[in-house]
JSON list of C-alpha atoms in Angstrom, two decimals:
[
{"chain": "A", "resi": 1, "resn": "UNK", "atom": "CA", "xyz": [242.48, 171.24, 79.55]},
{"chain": "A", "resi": 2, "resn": "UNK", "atom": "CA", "xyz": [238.69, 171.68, 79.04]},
{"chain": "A", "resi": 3, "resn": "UNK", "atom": "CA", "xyz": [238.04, 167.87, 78.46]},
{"chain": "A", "resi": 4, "resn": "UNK", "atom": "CA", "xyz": [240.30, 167.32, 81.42]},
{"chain": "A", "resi": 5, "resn": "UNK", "atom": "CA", "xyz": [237.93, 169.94, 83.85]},
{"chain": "A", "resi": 6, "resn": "UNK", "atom": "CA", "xyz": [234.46, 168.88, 82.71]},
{"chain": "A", "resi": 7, "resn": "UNK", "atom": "CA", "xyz": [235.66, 164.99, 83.55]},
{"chain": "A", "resi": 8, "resn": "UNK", "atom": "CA", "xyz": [236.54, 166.27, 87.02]},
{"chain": "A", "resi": 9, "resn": "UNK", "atom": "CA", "xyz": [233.47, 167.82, 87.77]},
{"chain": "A", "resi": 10, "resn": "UNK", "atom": "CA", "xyz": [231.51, 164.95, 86.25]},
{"chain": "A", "resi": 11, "resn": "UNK", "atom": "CA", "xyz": [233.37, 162.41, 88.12]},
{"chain": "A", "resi": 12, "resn": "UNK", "atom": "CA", "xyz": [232.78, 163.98, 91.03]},
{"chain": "A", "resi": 13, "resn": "UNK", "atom": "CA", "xyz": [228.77, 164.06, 90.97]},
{"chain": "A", "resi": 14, "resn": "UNK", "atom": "CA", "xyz": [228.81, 160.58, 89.14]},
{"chain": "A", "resi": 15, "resn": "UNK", "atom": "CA", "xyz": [231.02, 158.96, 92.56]},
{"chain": "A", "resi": 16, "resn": "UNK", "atom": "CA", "xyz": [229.03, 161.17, 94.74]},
{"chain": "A", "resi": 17, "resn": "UNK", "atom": "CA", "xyz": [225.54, 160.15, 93.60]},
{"chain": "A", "resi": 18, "resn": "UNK", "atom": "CA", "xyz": [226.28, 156.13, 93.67]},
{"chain": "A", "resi": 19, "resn": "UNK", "atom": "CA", "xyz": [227.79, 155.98, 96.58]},
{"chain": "A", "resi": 20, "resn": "UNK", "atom": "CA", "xyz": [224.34, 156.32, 98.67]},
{"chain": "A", "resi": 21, "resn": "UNK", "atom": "CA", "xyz": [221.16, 154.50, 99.26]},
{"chain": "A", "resi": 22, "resn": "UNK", "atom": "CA", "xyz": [217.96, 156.06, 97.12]},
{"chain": "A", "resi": 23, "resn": "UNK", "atom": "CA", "xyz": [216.34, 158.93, 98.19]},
{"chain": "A", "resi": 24, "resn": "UNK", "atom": "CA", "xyz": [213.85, 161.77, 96.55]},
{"chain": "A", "resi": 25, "resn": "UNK", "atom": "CA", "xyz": [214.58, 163.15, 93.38]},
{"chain": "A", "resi": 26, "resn": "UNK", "atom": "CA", "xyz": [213.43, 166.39, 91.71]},
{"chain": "A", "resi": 27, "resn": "UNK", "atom": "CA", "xyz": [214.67, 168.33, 88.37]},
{"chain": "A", "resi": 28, "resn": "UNK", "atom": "CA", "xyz": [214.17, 171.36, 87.18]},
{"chain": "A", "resi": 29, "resn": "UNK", "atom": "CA", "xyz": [214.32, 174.80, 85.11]},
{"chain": "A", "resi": 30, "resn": "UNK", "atom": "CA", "xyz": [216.79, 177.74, 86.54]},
{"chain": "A", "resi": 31, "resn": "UNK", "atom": "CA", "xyz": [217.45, 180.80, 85.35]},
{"chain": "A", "resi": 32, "resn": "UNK", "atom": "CA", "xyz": [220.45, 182.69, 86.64]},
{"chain": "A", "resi": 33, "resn": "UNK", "atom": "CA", "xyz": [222.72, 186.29, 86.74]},
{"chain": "A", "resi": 34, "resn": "UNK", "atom": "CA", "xyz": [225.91, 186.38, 86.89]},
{"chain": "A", "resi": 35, "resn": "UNK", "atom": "CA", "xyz": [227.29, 189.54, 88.17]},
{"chain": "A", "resi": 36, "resn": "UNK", "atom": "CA", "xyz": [231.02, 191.21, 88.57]},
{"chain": "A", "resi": 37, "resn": "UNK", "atom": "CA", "xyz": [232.45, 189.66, 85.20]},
{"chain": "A", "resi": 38, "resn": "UNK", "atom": "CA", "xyz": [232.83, 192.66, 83.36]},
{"chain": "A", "resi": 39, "resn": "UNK", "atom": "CA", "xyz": [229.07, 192.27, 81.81]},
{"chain": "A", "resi": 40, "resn": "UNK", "atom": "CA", "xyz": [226.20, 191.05, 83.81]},
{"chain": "A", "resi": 41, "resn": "UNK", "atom": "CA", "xyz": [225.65, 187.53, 81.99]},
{"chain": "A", "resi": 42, "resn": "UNK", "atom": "CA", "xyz": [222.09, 185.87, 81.95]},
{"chain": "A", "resi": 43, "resn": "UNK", "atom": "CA", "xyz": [222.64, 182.03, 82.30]},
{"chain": "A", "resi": 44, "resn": "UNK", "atom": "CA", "xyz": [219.31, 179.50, 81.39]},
{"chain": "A", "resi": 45, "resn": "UNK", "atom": "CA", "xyz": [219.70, 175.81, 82.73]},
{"chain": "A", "resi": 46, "resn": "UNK", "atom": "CA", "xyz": [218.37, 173.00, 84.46]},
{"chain": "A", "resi": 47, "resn": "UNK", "atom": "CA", "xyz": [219.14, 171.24, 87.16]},
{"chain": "A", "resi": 48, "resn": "UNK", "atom": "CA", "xyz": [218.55, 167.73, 89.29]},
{"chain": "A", "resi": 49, "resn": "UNK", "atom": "CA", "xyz": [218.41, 166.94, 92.90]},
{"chain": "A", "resi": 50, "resn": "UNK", "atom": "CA", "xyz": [219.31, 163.84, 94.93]},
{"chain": "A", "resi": 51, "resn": "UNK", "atom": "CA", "xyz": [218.67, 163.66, 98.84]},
{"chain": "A", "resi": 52, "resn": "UNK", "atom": "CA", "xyz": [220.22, 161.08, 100.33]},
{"chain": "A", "resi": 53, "resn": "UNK", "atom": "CA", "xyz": [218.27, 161.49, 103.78]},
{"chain": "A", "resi": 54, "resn": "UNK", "atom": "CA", "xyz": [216.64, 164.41, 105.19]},
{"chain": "A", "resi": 55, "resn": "UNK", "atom": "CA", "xyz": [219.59, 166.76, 105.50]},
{"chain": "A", "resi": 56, "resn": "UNK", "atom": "CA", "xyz": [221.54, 165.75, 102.55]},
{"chain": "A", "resi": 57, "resn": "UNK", "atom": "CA", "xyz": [221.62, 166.29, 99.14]},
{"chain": "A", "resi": 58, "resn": "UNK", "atom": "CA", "xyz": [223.29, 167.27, 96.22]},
{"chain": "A", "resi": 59, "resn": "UNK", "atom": "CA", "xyz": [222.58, 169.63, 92.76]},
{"chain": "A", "resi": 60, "resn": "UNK", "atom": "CA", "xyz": [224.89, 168.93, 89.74]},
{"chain": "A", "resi": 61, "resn": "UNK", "atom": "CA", "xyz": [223.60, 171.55, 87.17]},
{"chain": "A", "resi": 62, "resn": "UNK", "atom": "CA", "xyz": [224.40, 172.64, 83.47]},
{"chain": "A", "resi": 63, "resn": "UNK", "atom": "CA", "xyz": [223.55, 176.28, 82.30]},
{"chain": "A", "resi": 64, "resn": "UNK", "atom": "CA", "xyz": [224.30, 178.15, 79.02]},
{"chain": "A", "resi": 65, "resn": "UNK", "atom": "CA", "xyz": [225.77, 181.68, 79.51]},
{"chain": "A", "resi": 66, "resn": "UNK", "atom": "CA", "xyz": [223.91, 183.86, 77.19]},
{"chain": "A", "resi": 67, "resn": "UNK", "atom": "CA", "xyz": [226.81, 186.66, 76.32]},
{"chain": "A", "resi": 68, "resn": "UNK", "atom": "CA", "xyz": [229.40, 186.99, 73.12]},
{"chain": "A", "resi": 69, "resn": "UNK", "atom": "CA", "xyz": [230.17, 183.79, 72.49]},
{"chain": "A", "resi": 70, "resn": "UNK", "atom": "CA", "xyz": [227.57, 181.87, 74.50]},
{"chain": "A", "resi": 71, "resn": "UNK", "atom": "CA", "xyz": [229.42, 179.36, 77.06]},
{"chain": "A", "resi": 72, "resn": "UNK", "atom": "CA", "xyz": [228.76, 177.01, 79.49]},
{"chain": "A", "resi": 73, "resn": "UNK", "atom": "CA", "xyz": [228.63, 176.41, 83.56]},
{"chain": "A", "resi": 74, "resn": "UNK", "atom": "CA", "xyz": [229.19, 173.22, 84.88]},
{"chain": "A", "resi": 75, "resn": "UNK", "atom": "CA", "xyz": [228.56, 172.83, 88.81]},
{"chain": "A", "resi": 76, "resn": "UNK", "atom": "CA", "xyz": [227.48, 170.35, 91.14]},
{"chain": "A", "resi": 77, "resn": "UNK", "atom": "CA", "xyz": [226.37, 171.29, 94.73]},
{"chain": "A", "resi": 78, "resn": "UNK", "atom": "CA", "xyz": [226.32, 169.97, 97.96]},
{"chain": "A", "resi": 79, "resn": "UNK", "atom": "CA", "xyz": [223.29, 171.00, 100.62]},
{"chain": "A", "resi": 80, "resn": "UNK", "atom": "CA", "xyz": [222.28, 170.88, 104.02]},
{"chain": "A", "resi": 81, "resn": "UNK", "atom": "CA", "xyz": [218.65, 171.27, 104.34]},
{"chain": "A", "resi": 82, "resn": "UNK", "atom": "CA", "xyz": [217.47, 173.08, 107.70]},
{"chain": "A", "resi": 83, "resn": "UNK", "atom": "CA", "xyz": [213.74, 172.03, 107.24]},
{"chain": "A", "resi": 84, "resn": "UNK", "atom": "CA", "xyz": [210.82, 174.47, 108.36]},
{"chain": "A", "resi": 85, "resn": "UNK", "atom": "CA", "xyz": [208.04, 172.69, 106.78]},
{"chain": "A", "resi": 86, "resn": "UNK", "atom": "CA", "xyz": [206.37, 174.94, 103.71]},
{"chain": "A", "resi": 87, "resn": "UNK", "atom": "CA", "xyz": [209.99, 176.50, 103.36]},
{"chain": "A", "resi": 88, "resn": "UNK", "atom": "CA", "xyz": [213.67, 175.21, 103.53]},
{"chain": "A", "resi": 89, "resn": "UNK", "atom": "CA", "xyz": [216.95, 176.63, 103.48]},
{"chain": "A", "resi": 90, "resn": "UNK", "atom": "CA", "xyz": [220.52, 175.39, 103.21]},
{"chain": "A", "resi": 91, "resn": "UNK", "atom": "CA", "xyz": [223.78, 176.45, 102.78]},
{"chain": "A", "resi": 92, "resn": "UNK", "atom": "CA", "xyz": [225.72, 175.38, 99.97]},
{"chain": "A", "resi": 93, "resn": "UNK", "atom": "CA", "xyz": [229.36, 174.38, 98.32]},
{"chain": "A", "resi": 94, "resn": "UNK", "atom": "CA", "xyz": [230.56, 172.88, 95.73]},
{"chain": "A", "resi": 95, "resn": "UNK", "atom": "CA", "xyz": [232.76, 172.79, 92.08]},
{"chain": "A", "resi": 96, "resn": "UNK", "atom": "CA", "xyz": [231.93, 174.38, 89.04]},
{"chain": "A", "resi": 97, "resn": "UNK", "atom": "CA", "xyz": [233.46, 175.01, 85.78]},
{"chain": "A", "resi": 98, "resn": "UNK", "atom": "CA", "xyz": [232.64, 177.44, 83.27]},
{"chain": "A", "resi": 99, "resn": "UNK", "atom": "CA", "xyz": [233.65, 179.54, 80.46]},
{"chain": "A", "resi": 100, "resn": "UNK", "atom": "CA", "xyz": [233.09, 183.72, 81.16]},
{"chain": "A", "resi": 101, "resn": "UNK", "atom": "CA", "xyz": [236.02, 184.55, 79.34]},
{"chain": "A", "resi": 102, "resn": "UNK", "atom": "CA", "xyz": [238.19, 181.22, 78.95]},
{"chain": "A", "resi": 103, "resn": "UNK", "atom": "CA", "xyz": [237.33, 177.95, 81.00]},
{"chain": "A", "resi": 104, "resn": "UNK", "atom": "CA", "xyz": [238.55, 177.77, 84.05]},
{"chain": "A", "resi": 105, "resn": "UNK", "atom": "CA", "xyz": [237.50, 175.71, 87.71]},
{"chain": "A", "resi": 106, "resn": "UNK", "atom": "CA", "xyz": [236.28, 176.94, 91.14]},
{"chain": "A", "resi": 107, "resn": "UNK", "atom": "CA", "xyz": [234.49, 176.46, 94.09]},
{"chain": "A", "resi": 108, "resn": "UNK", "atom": "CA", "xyz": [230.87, 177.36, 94.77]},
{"chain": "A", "resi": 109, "resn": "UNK", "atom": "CA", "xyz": [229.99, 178.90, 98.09]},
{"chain": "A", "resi": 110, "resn": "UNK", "atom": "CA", "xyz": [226.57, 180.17, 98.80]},
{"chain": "A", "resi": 111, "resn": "UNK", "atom": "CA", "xyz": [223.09, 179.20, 100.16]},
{"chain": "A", "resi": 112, "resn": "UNK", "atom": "CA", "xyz": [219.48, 179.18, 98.95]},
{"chain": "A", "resi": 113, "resn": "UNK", "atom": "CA", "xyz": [215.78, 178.72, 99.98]},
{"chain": "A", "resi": 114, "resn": "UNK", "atom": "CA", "xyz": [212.80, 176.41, 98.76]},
{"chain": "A", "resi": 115, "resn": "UNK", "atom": "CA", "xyz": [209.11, 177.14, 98.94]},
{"chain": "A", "resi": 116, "resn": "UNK", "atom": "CA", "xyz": [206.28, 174.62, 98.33]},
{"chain": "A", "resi": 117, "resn": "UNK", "atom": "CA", "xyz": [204.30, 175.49, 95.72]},
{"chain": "A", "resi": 118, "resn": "UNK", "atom": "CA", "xyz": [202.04, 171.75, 95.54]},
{"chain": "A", "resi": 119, "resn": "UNK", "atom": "CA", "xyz": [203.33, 168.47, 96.48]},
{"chain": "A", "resi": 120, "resn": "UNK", "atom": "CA", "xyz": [205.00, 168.66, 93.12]},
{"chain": "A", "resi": 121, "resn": "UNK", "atom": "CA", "xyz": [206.43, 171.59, 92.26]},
{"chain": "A", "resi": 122, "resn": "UNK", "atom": "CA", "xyz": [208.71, 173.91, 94.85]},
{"chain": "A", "resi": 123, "resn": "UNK", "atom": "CA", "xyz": [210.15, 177.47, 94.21]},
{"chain": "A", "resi": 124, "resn": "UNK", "atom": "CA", "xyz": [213.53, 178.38, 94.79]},
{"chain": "A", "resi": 125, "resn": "UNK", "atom": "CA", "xyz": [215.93, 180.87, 95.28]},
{"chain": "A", "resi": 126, "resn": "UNK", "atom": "CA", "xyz": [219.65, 180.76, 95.61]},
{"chain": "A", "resi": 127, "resn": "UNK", "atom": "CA", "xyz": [223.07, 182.82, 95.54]},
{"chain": "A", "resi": 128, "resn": "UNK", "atom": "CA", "xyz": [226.32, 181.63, 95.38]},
{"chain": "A", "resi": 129, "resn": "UNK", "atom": "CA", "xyz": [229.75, 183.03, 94.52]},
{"chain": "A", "resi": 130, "resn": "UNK", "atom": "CA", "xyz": [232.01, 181.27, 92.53]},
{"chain": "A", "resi": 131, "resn": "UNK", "atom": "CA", "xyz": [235.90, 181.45, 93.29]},
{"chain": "A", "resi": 132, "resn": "UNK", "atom": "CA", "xyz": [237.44, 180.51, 90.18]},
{"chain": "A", "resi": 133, "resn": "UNK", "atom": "CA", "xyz": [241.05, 179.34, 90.00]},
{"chain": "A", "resi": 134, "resn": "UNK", "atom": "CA", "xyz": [242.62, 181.72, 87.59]},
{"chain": "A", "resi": 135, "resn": "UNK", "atom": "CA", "xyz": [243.85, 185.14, 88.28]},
{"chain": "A", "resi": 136, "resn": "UNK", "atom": "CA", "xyz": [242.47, 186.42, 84.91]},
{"chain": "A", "resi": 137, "resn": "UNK", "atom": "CA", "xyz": [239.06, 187.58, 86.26]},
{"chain": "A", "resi": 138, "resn": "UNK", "atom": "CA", "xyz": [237.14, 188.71, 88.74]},
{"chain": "A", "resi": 139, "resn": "UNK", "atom": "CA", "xyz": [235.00, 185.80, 90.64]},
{"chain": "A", "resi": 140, "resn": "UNK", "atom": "CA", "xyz": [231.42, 185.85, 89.76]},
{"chain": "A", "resi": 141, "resn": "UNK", "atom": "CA", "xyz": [228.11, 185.94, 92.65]},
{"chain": "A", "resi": 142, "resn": "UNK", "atom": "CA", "xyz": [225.12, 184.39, 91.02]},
{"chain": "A", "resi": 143, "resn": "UNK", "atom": "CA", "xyz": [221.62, 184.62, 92.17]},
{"chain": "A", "resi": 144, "resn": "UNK", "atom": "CA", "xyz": [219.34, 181.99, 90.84]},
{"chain": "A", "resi": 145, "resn": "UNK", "atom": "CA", "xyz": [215.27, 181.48, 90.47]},
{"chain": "A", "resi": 146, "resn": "UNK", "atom": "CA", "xyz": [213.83, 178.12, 89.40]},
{"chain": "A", "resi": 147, "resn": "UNK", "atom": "CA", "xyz": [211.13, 175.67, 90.25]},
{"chain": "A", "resi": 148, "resn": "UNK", "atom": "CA", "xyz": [211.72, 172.07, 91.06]},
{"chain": "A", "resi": 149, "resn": "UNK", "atom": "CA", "xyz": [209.49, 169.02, 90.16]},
{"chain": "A", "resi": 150, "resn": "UNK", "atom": "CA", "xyz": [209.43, 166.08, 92.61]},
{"chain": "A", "resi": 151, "resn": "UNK", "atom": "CA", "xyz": [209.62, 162.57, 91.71]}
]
């Protein structure tokens, strides 16, 4: 079942990112709390972004859980960016899979909000909450913090 869930979730940002014409690319450090599973869980990961035009883009991450056990999150994001020059912001939604108790699958839903640092580097900020598909625990809200290097 967990080989079967990660290959979903990889499939899905593999088809997604092929199937459009090249755009800006940036990756990046992100650190991240999960709250309401029991614990709060401190997550460290990294994560890449692919616009497809100005509006568009998408965020597959990976981040390691740091609790009993350590674990992983799987997720890749879709965006709209509302651009405001210096700063943008964009709602967000998306699949993830992780492991805070057993693995299990689940939608993201959540938004976020980018500040140029240089032409290079941006800050950003994001929460999201995670509706998992099991019934065996609660579903987490993360908020994120991260900078993003443009290529």
């Amino acid at each position: 079942m967990k080989k079967l869930l990660l290959l979903v979730v990889a499939a899905v940002c593999a088809v997604t990112a092929s199937a459009q014409e090249p755009g800006g690319m940036n990756l990046g450090p992100r650190l991240s709390i999960y709250t309401n599973t029991g614990d709060t869980v401190l997550g460290v990961g990294a994560v890449a972004r692919y616009r497809f035009d100005s509006n568009w883009r998408i965020e597959p991450s990976i981040t390691a859980l740091l609790h009993e056990g350590c674990s992983l999150d799987i997720s890749c994001d879709a965006h709209y960016v509302f651009d405001m020059g210096v700063v943008r912001v964009y709602p967000a939604a998306g699949l993830t899979v992780n492991e805070i108790g057993k693995w299990a699958a689940g939608l993201n839903l959540g938004g976020g909000i980018d500040f140029d640092v240089a032409n290079v580097v941006e800050l950003t900020a994001a929460l999201k909450w995670q509706a998992m598909f099991d019934d065996i625990r609660p579903n987490p809200v993360v908020l994120m913090i991260g900078a993003n290097f443009n290529f």
